[in-house]
CSV table of N, CA, C and O in Angstrom, one decimal:
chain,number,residue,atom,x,y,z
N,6,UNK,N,0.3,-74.4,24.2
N,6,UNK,CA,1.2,-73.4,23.6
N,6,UNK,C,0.5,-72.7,22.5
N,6,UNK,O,0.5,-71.5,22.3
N,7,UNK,N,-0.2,-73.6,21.8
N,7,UNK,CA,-1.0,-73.1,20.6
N,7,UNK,C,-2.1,-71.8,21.1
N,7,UNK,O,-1.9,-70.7,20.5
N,8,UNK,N,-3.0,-71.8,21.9
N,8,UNK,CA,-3.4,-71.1,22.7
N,8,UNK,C,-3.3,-70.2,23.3
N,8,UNK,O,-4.3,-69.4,23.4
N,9,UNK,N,-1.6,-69.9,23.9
N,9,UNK,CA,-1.1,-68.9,24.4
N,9,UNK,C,-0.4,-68.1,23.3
N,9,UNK,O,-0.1,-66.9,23.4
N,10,UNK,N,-0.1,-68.8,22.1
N,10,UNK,CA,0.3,-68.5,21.2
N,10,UNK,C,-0.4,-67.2,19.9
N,10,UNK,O,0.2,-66.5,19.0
N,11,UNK,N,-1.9,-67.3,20.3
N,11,UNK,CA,-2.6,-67.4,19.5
N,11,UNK,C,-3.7,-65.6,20.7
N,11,UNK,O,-4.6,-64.9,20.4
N,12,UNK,N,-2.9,-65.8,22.0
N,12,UNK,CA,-3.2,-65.0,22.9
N,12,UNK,C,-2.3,-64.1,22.6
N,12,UNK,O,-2.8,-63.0,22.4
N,13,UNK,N,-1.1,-64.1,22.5
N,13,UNK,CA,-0.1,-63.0,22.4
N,13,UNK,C,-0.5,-62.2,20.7
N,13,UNK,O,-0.5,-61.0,20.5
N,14,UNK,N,-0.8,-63.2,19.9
N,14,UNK,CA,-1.5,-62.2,18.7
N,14,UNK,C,-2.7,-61.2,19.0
N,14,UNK,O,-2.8,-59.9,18.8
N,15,UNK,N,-3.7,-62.1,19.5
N,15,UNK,CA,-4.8,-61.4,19.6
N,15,UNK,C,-4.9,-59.7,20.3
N,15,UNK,O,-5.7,-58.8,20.1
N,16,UNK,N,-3.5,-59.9,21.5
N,16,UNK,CA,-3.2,-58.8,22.1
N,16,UNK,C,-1.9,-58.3,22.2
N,16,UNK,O,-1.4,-58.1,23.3
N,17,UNK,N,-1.3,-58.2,21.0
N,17,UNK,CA,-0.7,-57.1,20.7
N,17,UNK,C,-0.5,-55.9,20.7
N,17,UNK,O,0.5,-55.3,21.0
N,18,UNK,N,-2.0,-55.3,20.4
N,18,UNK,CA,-1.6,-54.0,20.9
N,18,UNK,C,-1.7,-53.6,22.4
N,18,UNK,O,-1.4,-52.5,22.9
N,19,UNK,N,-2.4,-54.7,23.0
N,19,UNK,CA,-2.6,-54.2,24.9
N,19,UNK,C,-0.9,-54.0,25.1
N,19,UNK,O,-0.3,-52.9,25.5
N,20,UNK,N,-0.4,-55.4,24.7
N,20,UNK,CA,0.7,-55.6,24.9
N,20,UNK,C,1.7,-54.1,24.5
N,20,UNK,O,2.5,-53.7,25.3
N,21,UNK,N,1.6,-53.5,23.6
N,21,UNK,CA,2.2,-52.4,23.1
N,21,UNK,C,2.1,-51.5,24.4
N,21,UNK,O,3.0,-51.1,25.1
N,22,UNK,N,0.9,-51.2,24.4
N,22,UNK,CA,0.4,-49.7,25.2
N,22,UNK,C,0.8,-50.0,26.3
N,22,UNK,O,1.1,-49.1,27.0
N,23,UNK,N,0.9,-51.6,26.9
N,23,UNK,CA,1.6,-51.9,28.2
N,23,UNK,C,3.2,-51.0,28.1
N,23,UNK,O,3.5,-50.2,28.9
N,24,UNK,N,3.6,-51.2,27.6
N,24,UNK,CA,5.4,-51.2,27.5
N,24,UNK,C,5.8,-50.1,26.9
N,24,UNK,O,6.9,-49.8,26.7
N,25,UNK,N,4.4,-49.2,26.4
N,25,UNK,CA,4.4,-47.4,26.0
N,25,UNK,C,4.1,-47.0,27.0
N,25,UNK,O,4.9,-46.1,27.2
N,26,UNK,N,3.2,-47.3,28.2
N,26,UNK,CA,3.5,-46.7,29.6
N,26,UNK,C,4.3,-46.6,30.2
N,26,UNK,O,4.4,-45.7,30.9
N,27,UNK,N,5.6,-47.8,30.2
N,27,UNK,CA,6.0,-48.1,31.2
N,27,UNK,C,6.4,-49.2,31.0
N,27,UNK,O,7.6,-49.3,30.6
N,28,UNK,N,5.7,-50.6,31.3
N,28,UNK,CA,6.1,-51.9,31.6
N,28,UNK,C,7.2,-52.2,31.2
N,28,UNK,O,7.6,-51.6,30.2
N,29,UNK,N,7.8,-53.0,31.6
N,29,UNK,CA,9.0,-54.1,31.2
N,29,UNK,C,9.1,-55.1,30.5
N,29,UNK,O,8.1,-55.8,30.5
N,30,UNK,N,10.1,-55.6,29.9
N,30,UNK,CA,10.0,-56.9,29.3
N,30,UNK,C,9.4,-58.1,30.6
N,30,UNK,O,8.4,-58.7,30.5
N,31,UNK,N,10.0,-58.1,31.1
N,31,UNK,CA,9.8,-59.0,32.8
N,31,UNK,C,8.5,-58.9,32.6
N,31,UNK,O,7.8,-59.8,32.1
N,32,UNK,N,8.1,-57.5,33.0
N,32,UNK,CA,6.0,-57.7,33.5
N,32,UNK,C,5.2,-58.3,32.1
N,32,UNK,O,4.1,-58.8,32.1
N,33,UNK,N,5.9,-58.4,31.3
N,33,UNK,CA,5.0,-58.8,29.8
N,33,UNK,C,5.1,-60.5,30.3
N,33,UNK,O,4.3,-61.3,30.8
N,34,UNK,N,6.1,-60.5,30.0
N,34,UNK,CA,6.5,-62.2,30.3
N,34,UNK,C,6.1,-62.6,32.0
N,34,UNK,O,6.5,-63.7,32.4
N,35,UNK,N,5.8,-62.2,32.5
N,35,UNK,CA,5.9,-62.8,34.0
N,35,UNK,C,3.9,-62.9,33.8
N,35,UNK,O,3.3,-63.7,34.4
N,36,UNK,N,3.4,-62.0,33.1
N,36,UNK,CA,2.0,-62.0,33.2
N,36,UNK,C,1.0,-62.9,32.0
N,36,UNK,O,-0.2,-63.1,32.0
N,37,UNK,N,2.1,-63.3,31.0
N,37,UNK,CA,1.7,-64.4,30.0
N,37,UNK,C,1.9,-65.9,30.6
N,37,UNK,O,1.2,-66.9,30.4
N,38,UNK,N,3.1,-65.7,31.4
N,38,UNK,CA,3.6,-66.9,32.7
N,38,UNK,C,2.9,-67.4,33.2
N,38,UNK,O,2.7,-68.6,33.0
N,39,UNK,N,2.1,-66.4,34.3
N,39,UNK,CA,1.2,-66.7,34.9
N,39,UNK,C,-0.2,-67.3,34.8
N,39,UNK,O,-0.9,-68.0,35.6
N,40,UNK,N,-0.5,-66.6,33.1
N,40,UNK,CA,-1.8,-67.0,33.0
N,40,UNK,C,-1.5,-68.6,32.1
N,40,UNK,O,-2.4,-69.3,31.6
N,41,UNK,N,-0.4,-68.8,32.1
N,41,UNK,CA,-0.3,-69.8,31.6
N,41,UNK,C,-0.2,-71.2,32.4
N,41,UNK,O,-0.7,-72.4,32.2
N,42,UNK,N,0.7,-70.6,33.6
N,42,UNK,CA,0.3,-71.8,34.9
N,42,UNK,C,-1.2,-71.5,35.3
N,42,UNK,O,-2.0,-72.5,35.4
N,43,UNK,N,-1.7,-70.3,35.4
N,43,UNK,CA,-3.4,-70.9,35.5
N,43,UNK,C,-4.4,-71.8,34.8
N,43,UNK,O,-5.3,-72.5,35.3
N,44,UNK,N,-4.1,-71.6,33.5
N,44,UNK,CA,-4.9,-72.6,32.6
N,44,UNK,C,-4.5,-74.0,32.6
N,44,UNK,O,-5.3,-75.0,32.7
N,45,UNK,N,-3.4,-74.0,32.6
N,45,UNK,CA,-3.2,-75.6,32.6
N,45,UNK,C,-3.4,-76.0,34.1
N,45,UNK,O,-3.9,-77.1,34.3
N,46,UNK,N,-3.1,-75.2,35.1
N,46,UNK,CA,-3.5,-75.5,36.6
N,46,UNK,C,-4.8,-76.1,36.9
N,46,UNK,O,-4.9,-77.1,37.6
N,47,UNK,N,-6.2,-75.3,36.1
N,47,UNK,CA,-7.2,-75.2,36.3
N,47,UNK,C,-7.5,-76.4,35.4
N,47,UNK,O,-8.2,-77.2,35.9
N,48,UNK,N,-7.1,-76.6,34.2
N,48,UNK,CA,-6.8,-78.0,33.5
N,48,UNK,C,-6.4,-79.3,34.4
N,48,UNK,O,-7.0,-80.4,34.4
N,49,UNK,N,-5.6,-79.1,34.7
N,49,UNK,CA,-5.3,-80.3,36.0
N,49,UNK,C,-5.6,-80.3,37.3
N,49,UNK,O,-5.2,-81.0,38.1
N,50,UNK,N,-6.5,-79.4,37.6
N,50,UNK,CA,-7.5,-80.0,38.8
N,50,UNK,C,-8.9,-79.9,38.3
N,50,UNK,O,-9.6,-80.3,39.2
N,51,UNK,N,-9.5,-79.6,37.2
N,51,UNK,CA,-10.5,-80.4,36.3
N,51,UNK,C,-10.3,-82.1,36.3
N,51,UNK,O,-11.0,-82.9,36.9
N,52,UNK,N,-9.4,-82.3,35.6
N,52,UNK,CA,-9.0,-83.7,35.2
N,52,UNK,C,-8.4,-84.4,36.0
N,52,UNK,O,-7.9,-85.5,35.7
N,53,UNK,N,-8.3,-83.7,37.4
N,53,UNK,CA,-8.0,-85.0,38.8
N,53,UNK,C,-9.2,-85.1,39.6
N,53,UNK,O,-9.4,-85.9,40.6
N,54,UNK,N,-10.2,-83.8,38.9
N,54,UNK,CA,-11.5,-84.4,39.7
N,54,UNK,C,-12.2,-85.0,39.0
N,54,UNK,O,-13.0,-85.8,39.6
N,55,UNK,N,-12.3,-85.0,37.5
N,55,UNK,CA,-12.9,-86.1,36.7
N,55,UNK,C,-12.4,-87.6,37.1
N,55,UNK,O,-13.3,-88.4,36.9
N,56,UNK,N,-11.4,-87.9,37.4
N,56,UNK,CA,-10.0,-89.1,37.5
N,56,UNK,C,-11.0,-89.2,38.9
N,56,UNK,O,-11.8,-90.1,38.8
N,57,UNK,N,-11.0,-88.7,39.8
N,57,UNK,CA,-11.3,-89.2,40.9
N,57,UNK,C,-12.8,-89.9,41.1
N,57,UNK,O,-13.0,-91.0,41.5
N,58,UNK,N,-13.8,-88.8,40.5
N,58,UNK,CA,-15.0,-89.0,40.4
N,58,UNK,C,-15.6,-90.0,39.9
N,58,UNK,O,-16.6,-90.6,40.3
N,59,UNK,N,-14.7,-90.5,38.7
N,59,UNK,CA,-15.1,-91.7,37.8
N,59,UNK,C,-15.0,-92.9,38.6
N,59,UNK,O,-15.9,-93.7,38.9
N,60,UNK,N,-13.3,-92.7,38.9
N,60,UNK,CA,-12.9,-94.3,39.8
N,60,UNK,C,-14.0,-94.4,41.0
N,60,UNK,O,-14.6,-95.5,41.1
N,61,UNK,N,-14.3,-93.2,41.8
N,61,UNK,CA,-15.7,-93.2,42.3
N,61,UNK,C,-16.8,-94.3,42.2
N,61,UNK,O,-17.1,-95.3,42.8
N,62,UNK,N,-17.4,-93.5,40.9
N,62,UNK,CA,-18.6,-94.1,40.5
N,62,UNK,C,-18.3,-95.6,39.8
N,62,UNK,O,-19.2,-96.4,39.7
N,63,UNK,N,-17.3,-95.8,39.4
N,63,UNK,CA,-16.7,-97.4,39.2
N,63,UNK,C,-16.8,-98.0,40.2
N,63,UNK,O,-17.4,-99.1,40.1
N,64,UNK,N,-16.3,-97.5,41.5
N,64,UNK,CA,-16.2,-98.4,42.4
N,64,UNK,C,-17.2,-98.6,43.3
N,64,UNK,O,-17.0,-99.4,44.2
N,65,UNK,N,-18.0,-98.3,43.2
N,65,UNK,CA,-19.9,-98.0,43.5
N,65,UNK,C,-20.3,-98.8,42.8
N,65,UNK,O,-20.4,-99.9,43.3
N,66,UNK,N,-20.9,-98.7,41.3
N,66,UNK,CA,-21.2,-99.3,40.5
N,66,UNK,C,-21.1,-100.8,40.1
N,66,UNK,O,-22.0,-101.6,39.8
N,67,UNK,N,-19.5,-101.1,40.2
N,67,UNK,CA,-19.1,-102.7,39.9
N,67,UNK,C,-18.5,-103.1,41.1
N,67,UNK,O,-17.8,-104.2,41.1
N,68,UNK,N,-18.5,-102.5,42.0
N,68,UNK,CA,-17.8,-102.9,43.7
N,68,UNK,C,-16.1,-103.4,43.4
N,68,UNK,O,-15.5,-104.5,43.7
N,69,UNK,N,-15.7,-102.5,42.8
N,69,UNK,CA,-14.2,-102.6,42.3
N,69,UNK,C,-13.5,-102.0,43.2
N,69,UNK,O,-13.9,-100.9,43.7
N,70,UNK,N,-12.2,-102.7,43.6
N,70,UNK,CA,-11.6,-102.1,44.6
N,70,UNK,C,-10.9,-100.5,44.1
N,70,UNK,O,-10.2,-100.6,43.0
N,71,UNK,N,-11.1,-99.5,44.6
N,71,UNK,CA,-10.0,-98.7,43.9
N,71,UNK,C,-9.3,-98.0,45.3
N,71,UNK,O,-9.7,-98.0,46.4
N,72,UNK,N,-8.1,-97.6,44.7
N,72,UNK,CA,-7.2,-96.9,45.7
N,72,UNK,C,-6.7,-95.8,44.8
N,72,UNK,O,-6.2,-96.0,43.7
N,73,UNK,N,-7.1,-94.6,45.5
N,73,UNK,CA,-6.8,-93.3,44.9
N,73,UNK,C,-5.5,-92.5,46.1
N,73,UNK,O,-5.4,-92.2,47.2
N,74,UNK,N,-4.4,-92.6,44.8
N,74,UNK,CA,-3.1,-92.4,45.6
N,74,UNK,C,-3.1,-90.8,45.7
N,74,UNK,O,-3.6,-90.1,44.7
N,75,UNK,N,-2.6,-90.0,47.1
N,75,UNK,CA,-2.2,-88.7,46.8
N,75,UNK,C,-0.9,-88.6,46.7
N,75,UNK,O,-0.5,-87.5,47.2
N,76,UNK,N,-0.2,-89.3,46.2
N,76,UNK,CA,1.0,-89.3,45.8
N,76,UNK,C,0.9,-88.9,43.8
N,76,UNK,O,1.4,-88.0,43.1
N,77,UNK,N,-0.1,-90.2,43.6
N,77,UNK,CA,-0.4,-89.4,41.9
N,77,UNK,C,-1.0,-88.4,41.8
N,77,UNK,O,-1.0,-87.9,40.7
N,78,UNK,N,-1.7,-87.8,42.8
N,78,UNK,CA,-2.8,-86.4,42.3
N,78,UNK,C,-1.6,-85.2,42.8
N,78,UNK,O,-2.0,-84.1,42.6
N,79,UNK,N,-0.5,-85.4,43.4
N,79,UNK,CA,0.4,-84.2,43.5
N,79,UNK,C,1.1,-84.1,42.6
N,79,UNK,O,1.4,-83.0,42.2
N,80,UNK,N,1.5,-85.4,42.2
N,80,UNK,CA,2.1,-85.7,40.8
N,80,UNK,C,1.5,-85.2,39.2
N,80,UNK,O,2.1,-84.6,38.3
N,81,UNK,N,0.3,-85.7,39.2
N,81,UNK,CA,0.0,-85.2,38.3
N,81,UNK,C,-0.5,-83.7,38.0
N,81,UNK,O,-0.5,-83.3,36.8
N,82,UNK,N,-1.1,-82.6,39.5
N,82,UNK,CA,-1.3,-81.8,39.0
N,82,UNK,C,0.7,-80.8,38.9
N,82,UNK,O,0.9,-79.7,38.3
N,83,UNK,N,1.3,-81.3,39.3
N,83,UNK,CA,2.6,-80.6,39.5
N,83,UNK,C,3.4,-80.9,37.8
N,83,UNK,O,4.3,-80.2,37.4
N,84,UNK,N,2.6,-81.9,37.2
N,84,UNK,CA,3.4,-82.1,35.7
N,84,UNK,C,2.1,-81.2,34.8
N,84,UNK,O,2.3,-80.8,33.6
N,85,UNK,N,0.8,-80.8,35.4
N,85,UNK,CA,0.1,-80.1,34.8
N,85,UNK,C,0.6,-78.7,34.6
N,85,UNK,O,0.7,-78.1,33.6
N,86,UNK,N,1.1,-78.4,36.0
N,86,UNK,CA,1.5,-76.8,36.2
N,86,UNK,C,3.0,-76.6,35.4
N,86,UNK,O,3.4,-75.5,34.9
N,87,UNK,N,3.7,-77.7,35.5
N,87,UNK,CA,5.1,-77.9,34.4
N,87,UNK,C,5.0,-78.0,33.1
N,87,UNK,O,5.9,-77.5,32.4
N,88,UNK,N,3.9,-78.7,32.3
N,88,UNK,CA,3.5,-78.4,31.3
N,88,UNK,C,2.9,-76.5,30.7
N,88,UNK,O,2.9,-75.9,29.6
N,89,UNK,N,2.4,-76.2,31.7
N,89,UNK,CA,2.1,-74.8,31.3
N,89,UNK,C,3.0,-73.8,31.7
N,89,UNK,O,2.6,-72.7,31.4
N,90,UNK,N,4.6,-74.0,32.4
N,90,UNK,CA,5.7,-73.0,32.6
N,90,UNK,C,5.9,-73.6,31.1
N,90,UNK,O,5.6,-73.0,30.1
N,91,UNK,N,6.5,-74.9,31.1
N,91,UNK,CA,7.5,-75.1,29.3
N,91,UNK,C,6.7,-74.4,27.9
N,91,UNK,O,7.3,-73.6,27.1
N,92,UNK,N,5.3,-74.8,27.8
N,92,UNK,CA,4.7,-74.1,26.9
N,92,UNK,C,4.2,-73.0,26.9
N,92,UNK,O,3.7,-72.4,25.9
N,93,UNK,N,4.3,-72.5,28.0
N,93,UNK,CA,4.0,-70.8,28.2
N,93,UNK,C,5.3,-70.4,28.0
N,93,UNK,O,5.1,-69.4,27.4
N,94,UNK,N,6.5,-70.5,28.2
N,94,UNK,CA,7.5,-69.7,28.1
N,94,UNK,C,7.8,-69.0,26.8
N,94,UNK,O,8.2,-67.8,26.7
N,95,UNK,N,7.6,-69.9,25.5
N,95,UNK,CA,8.1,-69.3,24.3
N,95,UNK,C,6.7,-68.4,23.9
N,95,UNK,O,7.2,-67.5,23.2
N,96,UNK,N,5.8,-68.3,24.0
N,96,UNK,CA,4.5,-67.1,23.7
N,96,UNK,C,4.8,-66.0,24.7
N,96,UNK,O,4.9,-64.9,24.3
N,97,UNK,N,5.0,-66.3,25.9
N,97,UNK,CA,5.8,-65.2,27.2
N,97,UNK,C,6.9,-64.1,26.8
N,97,UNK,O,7.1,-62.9,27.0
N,98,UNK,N,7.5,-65.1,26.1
N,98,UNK,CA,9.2,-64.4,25.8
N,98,UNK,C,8.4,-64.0,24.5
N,98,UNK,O,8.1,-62.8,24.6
N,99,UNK,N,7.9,-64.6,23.1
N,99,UNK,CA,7.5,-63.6,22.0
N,99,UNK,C,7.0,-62.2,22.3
N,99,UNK,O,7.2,-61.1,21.8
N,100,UNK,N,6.1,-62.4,23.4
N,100,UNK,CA,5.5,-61.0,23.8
N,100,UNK,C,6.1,-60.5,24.8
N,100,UNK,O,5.5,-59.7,25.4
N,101,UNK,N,7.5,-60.8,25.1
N,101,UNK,CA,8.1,-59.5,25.7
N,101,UNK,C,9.3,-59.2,24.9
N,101,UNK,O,10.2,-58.5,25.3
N,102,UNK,N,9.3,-59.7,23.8
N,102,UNK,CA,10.3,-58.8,22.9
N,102,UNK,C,9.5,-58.2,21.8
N,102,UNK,O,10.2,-57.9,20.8
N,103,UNK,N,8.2,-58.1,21.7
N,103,UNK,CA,7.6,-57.0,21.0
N,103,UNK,C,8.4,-56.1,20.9
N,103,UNK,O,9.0,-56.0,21.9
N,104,UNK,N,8.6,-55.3,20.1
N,104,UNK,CA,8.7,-53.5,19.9
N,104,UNK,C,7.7,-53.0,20.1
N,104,UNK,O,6.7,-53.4,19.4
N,105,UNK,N,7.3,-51.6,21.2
N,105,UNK,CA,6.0,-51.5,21.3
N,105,UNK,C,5.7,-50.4,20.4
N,105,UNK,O,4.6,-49.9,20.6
N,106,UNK,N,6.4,-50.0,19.5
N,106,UNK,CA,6.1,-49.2,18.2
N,106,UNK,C,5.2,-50.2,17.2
N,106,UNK,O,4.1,-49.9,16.8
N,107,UNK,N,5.9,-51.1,16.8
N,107,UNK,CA,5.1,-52.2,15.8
N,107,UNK,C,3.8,-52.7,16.3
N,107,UNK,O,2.8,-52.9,15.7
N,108,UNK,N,4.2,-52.8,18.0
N,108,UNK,CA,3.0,-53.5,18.7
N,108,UNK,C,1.4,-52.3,18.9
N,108,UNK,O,0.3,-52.6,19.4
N,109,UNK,N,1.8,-51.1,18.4
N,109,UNK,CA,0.7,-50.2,19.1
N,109,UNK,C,0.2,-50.4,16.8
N,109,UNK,O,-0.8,-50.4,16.2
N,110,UNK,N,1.2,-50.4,16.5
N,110,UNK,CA,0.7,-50.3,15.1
N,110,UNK,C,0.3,-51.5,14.4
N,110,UNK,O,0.0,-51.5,13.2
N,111,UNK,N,0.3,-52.4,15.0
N,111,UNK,CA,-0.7,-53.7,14.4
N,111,UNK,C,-2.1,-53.7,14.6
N,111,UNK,O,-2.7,-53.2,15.5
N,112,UNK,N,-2.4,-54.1,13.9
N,112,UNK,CA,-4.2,-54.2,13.6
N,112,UNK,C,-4.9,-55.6,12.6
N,112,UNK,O,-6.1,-55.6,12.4
């Protein structure tokens, strides 16, 4: 959240000139949305191939039995991609109620 948070400042004024063309509240928010299920997406299939890779080399290394469920790896990347709808939404919604008068005039 901090992140996307911290994205919606940085581009403010894109954000303005977007919604001085044209755009909509919807396209502001639906495109902070988005890139917000990508990061945490791309976050949680990083860290289900680390998870996987390790128990791997564990189980190679010390002949440990492991069982890699795809019931958890759907699970966990689907609480990854739900973590980044809940925390992207309030940075989403800040930058689609910009005013794009204030938004073209920040600096």
């Amino acid at each position: 959240m901090n992140i996307m948070l911290v994205s919606v400042t940085e581009r403010t004024r894109e954000i303005g000139i977007r919604m001085a063309v044209g755009a909509h509240g919807r396209d502001i928010l639906l495109q902070f949305l988005i890139e917000s299920i990508a990061l945490s997406s791309l976050g949680g299939i990083i860290g289900i191939a680390l998870g996987v890779t390790t128990a791997r080399i564990l189980a190679v290394s010390y002949q440990w039995p492991t069982l890699i469920s795809p019931t958890a790896i759907i699970v966990a990347f689907g609480f990854s991609a739900a973590v980044g709808i809940f925390f992207g939404f309030y940075p989403a919604r800040k930058a689609a109620a910009l005013d794009p008068i204030d938004a073209l005039r920040y600096e």
